[in-house]
mmCIF file of N, CA and C in Angstrom:
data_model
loop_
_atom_site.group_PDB
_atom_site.id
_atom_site.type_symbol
_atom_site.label_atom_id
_atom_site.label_comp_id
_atom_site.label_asym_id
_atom_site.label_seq_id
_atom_site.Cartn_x
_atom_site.Cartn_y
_atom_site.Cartn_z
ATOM 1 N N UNK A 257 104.517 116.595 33.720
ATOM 2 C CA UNK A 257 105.340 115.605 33.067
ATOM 3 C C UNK A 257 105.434 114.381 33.967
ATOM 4 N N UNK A 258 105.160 113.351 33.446
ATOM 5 C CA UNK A 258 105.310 111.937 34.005
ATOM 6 C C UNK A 258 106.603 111.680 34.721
ATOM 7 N N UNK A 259 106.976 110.996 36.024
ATOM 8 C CA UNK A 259 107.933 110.515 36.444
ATOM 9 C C UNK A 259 108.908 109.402 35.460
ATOM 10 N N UNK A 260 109.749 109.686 35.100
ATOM 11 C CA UNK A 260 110.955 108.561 34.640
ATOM 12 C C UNK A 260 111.614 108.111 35.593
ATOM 13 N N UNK A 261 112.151 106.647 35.502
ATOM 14 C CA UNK A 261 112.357 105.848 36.512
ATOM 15 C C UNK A 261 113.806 105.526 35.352
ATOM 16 N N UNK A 262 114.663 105.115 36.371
ATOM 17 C CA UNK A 262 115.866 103.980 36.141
ATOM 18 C C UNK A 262 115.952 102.611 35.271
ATOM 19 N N UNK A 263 116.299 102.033 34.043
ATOM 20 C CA UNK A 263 116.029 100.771 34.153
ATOM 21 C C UNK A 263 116.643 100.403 33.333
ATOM 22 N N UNK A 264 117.426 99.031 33.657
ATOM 23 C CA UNK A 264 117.571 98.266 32.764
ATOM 24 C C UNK A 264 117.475 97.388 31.790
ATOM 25 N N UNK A 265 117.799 97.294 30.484
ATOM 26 C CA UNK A 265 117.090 95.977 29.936
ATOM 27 C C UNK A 265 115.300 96.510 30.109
ATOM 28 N N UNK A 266 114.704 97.524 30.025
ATOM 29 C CA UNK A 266 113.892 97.824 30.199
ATOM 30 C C UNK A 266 112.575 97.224 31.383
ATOM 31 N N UNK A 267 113.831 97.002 32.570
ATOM 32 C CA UNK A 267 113.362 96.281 33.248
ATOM 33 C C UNK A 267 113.207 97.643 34.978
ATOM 34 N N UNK A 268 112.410 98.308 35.339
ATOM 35 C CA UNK A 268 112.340 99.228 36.103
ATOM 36 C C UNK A 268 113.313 98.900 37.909
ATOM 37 N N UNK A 269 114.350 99.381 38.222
ATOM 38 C CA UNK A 269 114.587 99.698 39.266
ATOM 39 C C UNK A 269 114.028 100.369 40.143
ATOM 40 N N UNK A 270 114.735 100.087 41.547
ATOM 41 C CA UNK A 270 114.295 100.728 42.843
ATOM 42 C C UNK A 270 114.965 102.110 42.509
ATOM 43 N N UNK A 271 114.747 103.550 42.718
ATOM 44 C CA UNK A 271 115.642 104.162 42.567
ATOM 45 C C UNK A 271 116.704 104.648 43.539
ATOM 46 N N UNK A 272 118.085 105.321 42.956
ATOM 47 C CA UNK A 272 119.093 105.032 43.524
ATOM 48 C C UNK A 272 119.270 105.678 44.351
ATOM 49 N N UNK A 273 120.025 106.369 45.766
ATOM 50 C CA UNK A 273 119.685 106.796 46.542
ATOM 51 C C UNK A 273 120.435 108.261 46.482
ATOM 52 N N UNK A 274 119.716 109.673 47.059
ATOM 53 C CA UNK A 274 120.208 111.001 46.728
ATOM 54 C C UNK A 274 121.411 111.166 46.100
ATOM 55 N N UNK A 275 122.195 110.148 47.068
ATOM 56 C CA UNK A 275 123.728 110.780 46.791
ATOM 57 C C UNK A 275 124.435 109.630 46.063
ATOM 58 N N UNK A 276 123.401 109.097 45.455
ATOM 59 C CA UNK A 276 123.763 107.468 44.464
ATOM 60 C C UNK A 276 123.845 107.672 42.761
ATOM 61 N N UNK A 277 123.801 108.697 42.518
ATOM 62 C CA UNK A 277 123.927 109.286 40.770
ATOM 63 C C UNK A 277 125.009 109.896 40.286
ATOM 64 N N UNK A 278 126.393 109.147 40.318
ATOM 65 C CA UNK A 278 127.078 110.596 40.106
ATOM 66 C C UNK A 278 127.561 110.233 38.649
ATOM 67 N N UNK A 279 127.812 111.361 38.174
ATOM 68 C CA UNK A 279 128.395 111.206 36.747
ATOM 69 C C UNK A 279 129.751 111.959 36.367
ATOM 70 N N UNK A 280 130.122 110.962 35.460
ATOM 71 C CA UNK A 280 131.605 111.385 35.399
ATOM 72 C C UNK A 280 131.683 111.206 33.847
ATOM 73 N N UNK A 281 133.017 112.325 33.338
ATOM 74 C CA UNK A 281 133.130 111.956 31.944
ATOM 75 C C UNK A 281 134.803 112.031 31.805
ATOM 76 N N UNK A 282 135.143 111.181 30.563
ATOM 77 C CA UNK A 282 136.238 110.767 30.619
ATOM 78 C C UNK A 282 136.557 111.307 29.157
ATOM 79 N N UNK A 283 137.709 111.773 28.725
ATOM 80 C CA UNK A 283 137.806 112.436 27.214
ATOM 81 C C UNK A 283 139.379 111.565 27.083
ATOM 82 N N UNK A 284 139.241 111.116 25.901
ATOM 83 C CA UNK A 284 140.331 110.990 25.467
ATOM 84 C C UNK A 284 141.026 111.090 24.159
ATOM 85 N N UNK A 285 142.301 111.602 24.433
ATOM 86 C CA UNK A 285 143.203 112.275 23.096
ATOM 87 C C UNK A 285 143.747 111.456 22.483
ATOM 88 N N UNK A 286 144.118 112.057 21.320
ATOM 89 C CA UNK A 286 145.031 111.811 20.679
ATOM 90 C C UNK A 286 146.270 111.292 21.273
ATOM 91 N N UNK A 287 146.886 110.466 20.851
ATOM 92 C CA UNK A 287 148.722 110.113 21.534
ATOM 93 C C UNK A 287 149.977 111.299 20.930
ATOM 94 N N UNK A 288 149.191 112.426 20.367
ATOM 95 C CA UNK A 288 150.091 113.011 19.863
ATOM 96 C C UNK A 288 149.591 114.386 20.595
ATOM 97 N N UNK A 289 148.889 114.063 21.945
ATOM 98 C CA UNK A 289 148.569 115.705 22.476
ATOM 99 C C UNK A 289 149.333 115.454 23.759
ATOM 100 N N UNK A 290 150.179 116.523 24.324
ATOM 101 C CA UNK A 290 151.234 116.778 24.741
ATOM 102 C C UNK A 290 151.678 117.902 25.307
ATOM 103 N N UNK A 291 152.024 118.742 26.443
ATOM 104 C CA UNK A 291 152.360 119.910 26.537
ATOM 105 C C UNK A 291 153.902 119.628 26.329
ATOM 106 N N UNK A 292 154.122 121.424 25.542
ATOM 107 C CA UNK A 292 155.145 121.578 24.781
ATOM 108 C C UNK A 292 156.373 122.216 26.188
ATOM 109 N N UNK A 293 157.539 122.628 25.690
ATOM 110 C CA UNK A 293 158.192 123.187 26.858
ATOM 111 C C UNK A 293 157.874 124.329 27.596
ATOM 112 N N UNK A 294 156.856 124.827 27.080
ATOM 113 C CA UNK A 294 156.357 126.097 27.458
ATOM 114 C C UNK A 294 155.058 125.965 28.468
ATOM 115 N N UNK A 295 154.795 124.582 28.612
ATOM 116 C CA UNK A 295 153.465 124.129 29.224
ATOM 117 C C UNK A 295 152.461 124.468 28.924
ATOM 118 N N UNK A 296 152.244 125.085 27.093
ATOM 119 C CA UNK A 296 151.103 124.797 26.871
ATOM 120 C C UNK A 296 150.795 123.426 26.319
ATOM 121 N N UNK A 297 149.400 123.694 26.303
ATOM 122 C CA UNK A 297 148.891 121.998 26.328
ATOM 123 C C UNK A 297 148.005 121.810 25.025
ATOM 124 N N UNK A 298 148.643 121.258 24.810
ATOM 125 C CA UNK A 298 148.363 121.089 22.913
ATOM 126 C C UNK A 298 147.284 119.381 22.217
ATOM 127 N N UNK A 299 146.484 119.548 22.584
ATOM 128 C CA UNK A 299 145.504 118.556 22.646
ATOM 129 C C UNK A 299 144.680 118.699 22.046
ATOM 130 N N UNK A 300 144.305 117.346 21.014
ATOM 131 C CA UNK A 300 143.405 116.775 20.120
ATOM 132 C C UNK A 300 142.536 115.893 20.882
ATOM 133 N N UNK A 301 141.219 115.737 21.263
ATOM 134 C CA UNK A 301 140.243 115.024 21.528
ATOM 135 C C UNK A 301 139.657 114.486 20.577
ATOM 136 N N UNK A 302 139.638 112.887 21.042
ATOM 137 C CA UNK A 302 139.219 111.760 19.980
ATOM 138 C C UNK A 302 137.565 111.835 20.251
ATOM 139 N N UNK A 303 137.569 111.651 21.813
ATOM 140 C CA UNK A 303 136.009 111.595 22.624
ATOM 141 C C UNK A 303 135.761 111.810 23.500
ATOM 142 N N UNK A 304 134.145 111.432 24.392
ATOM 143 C CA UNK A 304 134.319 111.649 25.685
ATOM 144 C C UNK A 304 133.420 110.550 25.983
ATOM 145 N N UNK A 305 133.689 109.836 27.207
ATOM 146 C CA UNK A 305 132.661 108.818 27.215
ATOM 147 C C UNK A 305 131.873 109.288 28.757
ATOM 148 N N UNK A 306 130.685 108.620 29.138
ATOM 149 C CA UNK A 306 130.577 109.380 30.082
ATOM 150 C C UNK A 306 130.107 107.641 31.065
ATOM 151 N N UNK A 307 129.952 108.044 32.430
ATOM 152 C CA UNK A 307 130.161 106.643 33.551
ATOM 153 C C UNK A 307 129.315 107.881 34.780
ATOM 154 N N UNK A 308 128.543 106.989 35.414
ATOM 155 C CA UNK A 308 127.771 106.909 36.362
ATOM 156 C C UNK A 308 128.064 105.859 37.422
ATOM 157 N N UNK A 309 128.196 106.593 38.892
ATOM 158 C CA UNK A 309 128.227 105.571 39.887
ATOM 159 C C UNK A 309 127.032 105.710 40.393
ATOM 160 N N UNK A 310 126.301 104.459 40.726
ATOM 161 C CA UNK A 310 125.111 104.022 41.331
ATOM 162 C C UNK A 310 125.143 103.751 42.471
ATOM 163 N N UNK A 311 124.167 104.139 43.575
ATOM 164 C CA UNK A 311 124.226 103.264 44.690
ATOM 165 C C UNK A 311 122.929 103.274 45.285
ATOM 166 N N UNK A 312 122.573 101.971 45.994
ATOM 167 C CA UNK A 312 121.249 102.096 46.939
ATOM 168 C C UNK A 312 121.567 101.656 48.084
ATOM 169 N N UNK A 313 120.387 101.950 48.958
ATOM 170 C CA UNK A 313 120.717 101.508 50.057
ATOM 171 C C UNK A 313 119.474 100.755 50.936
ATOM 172 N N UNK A 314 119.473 99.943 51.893
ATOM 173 C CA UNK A 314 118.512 99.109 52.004
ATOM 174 C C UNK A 314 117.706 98.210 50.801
ATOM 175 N N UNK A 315 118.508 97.594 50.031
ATOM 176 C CA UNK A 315 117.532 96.815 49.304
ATOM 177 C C UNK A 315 116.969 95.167 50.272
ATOM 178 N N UNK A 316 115.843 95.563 49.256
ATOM 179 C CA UNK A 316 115.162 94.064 49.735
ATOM 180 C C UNK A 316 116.307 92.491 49.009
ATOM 181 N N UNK A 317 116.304 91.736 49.311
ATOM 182 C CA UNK A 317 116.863 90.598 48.708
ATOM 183 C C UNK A 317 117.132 90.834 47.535
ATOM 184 N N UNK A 318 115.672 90.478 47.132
ATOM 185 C CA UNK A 318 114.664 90.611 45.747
ATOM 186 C C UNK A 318 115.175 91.904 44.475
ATOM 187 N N UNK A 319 115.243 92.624 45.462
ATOM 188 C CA UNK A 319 115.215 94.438 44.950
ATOM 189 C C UNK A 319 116.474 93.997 44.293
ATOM 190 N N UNK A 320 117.981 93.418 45.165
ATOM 191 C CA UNK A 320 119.113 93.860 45.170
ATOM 192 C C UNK A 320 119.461 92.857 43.587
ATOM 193 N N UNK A 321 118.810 91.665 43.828
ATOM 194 C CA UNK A 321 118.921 90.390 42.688
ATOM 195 C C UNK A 321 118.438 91.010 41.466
ATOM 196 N N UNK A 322 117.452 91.560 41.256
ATOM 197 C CA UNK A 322 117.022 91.824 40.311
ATOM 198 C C UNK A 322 117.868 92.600 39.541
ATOM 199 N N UNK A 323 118.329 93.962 40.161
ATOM 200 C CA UNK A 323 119.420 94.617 39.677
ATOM 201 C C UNK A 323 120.555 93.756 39.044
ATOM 202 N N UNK A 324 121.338 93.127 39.821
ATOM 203 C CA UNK A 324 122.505 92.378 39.617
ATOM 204 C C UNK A 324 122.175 91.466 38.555
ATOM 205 N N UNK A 325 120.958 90.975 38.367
ATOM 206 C CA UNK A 325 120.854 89.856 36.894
ATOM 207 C C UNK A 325 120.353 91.063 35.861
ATOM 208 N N UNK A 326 120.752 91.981 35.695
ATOM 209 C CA UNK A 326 120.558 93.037 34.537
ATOM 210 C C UNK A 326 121.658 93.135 33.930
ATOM 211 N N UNK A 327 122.724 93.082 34.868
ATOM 212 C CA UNK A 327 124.347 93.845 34.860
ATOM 213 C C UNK A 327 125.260 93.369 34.910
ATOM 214 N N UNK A 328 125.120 92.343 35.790
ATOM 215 C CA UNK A 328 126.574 91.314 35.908
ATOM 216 C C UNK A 328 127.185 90.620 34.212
ATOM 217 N N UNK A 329 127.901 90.125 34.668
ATOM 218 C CA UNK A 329 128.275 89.280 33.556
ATOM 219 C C UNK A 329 127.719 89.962 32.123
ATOM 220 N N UNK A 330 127.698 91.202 31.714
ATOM 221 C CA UNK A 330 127.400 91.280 30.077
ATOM 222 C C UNK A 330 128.119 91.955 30.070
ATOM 223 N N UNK A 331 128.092 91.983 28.363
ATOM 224 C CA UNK A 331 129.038 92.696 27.225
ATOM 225 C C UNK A 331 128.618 93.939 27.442
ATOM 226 N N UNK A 332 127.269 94.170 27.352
ATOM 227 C CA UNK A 332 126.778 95.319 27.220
ATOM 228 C C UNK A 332 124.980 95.077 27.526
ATOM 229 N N UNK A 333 124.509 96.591 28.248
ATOM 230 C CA UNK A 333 123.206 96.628 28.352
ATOM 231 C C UNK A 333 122.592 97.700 28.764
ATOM 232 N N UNK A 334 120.881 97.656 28.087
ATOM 233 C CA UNK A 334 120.293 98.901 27.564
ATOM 234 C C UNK A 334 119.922 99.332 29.089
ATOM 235 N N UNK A 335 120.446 101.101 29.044
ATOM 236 C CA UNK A 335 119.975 101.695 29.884
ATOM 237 C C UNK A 335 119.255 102.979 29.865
ATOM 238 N N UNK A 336 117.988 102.971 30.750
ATOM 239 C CA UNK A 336 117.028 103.933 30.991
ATOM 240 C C UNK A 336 117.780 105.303 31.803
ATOM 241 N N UNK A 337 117.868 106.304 31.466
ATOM 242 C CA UNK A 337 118.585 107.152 32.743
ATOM 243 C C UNK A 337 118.516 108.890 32.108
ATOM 244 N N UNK A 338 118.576 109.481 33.118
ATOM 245 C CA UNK A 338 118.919 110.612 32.984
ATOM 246 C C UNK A 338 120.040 111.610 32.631
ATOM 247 N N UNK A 339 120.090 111.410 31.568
ATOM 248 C CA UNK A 339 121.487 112.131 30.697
ATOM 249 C C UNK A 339 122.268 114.019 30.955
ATOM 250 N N UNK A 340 122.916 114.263 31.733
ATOM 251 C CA UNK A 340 122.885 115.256 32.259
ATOM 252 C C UNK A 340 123.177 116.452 31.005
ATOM 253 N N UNK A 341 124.281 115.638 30.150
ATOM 254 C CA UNK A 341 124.728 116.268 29.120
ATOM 255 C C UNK A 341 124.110 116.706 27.865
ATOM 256 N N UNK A 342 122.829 115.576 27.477
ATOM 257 C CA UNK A 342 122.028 116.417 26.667
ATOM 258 C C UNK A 342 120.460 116.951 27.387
ATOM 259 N N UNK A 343 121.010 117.010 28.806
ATOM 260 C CA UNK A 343 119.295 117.276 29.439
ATOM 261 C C UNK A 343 117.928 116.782 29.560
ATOM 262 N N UNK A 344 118.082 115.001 29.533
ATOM 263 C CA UNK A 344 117.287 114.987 29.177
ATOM 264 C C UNK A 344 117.035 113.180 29.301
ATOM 265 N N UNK A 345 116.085 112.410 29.660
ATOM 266 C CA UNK A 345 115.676 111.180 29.673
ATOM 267 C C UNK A 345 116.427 110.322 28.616
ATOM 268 N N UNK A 346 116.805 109.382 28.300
ATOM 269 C CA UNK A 346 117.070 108.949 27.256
ATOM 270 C C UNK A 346 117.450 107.082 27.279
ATOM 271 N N UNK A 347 117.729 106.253 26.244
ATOM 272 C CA UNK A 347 118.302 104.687 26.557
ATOM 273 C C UNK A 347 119.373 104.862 25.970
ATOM 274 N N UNK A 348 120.426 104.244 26.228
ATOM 275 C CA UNK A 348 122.026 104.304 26.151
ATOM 276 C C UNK A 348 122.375 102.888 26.343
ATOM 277 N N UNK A 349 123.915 102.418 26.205
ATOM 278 C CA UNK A 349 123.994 100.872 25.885
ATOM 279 C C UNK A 349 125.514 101.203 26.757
ATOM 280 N N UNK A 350 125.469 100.331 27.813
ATOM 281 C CA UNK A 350 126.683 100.421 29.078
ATOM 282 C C UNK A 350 127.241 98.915 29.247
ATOM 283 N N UNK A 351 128.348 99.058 29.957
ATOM 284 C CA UNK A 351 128.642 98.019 31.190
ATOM 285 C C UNK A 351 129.013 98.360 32.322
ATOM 286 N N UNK A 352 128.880 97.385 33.306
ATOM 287 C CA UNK A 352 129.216 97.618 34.506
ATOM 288 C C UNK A 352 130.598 97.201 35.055
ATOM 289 N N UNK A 353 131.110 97.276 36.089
ATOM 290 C CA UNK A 353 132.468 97.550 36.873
ATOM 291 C C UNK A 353 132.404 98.052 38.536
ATOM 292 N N UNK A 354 133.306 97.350 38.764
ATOM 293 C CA UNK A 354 133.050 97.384 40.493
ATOM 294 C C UNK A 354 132.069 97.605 41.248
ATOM 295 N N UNK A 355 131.793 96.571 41.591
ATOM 296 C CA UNK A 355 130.119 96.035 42.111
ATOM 297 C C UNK A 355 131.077 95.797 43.612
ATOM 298 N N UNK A 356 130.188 96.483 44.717
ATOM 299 C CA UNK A 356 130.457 96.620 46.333
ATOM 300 C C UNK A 356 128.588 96.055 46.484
ATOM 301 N N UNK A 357 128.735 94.964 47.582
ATOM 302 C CA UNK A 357 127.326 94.595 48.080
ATOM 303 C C UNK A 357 128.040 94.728 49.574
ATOM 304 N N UNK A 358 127.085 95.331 50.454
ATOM 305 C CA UNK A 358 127.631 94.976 51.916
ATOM 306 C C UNK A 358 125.997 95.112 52.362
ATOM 307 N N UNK A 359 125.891 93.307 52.979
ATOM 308 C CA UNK A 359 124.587 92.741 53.759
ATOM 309 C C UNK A 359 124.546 93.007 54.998
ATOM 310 N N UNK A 360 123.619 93.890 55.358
ATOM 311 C CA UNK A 360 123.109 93.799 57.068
ATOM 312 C C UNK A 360 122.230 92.998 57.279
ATOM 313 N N UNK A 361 122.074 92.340 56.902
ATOM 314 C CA UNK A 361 120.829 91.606 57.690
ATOM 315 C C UNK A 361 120.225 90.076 56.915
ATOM 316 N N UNK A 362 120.963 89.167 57.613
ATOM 317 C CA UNK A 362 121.291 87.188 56.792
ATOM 318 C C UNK A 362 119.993 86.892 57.587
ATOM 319 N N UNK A 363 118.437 87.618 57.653
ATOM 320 C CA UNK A 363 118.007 86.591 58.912
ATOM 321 C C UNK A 363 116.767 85.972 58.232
ATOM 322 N N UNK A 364 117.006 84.690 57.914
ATOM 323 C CA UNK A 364 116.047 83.616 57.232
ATOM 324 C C UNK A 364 114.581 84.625 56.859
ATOM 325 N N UNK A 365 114.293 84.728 55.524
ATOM 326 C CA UNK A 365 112.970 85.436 54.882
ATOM 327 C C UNK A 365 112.870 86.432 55.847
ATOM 328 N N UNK A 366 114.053 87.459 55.759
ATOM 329 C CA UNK A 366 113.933 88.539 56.199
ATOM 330 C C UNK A 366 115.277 89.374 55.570
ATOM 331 N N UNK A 367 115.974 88.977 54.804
ATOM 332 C CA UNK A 367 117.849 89.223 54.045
ATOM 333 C C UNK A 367 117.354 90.374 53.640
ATOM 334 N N UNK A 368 118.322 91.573 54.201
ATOM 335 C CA UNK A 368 118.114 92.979 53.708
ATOM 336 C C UNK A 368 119.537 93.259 53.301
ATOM 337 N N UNK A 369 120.121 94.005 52.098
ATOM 338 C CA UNK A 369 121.192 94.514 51.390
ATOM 339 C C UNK A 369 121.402 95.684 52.078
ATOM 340 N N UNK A 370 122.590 96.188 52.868
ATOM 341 C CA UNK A 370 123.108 97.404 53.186
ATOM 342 C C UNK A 370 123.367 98.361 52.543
ATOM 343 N N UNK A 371 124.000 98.052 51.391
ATOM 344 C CA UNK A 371 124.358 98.736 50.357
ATOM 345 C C UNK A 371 124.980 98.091 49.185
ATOM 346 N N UNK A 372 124.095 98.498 47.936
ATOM 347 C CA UNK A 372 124.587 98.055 46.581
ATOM 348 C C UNK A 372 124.932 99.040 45.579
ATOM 349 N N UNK A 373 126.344 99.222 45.501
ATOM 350 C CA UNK A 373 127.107 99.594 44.627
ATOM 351 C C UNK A 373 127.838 99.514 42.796
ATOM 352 N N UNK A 374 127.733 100.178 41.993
ATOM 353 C CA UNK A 374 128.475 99.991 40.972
ATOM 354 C C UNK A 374 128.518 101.173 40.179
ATOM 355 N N UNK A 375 129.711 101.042 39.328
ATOM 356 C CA UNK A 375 129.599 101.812 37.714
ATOM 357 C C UNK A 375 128.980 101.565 37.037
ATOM 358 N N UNK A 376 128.990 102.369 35.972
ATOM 359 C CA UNK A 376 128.372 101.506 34.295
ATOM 360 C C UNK A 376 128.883 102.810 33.399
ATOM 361 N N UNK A 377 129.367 102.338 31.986
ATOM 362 C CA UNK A 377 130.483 103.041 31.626
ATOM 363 C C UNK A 377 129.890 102.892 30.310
ATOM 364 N N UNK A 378 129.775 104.048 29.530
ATOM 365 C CA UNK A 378 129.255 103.930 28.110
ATOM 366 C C UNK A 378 129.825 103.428 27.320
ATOM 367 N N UNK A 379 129.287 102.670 26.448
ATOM 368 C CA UNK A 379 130.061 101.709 25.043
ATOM 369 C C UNK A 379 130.114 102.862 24.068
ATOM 370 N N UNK A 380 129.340 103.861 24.348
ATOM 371 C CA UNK A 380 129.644 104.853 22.221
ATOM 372 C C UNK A 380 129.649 106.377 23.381
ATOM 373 N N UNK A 381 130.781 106.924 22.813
ATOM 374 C CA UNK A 381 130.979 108.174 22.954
ATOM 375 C C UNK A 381 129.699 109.126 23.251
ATOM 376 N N UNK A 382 129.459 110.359 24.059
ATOM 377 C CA UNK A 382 128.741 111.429 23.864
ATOM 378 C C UNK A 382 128.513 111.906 22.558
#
């Protein structure tokens, strides 16, 4: 089976680094789910959305820009990725949220990214 890669906007990333994939899912209820006095917990689920934190490390200038003009500033955008929940490759439609850049290295045609950070948080439910 062919390698799948990362990408946005169908535009291919560097990929992210071992411990740079994590996924998280978020469910949310009803306003009428509630534990009762007995502490059971009496809950209606509307959905679940699911969010990935990204991270790399050592990007090139280049590497780090490219990413960031995929993601910044939109409503929403198409993503390439590995879906844990249905097993399997797939494109999905996100945004992003808390973006961390920390630069080691300002030295004229030589600017290396320390580390580039973010979320991206699904627009349509699982």
């Amino acid at each position: 089976m062919a390698q799948e890669y990362l990408k946005f906007n169908d535009v291919t990333v560097k990929i992210p680094d071992r411990d740079g994939y994590g996924i998280q899912f978020a469910t949310t209820s009803t306003s009428d789910s509630d534990r009762t006095q007995d502490l059971v917990m009496h809950n209606t689920p509307i959905g679940t959305v699911e969010s990935y934190s990204l991270k790399w490390s050592n990007l090139t200038l280049s590497e780090a820009s490219l990413i960031l003009r995929q993601v910044v500033n939109k409503s929403s955008f198409k993503v390439h990725y590995l879906d844990v929940y249905s097993g399997k490759w797939k494109d999905g439609w996100f945004y992003a949220s808390n973006f961390n850049i920390t630069p080691i290295d300002l030295t004229a045609g030589e600017e290396r990214i320390d580390s580039l950070s973010f979320n991206i948080v699904g627009v349509n439910p699982i």
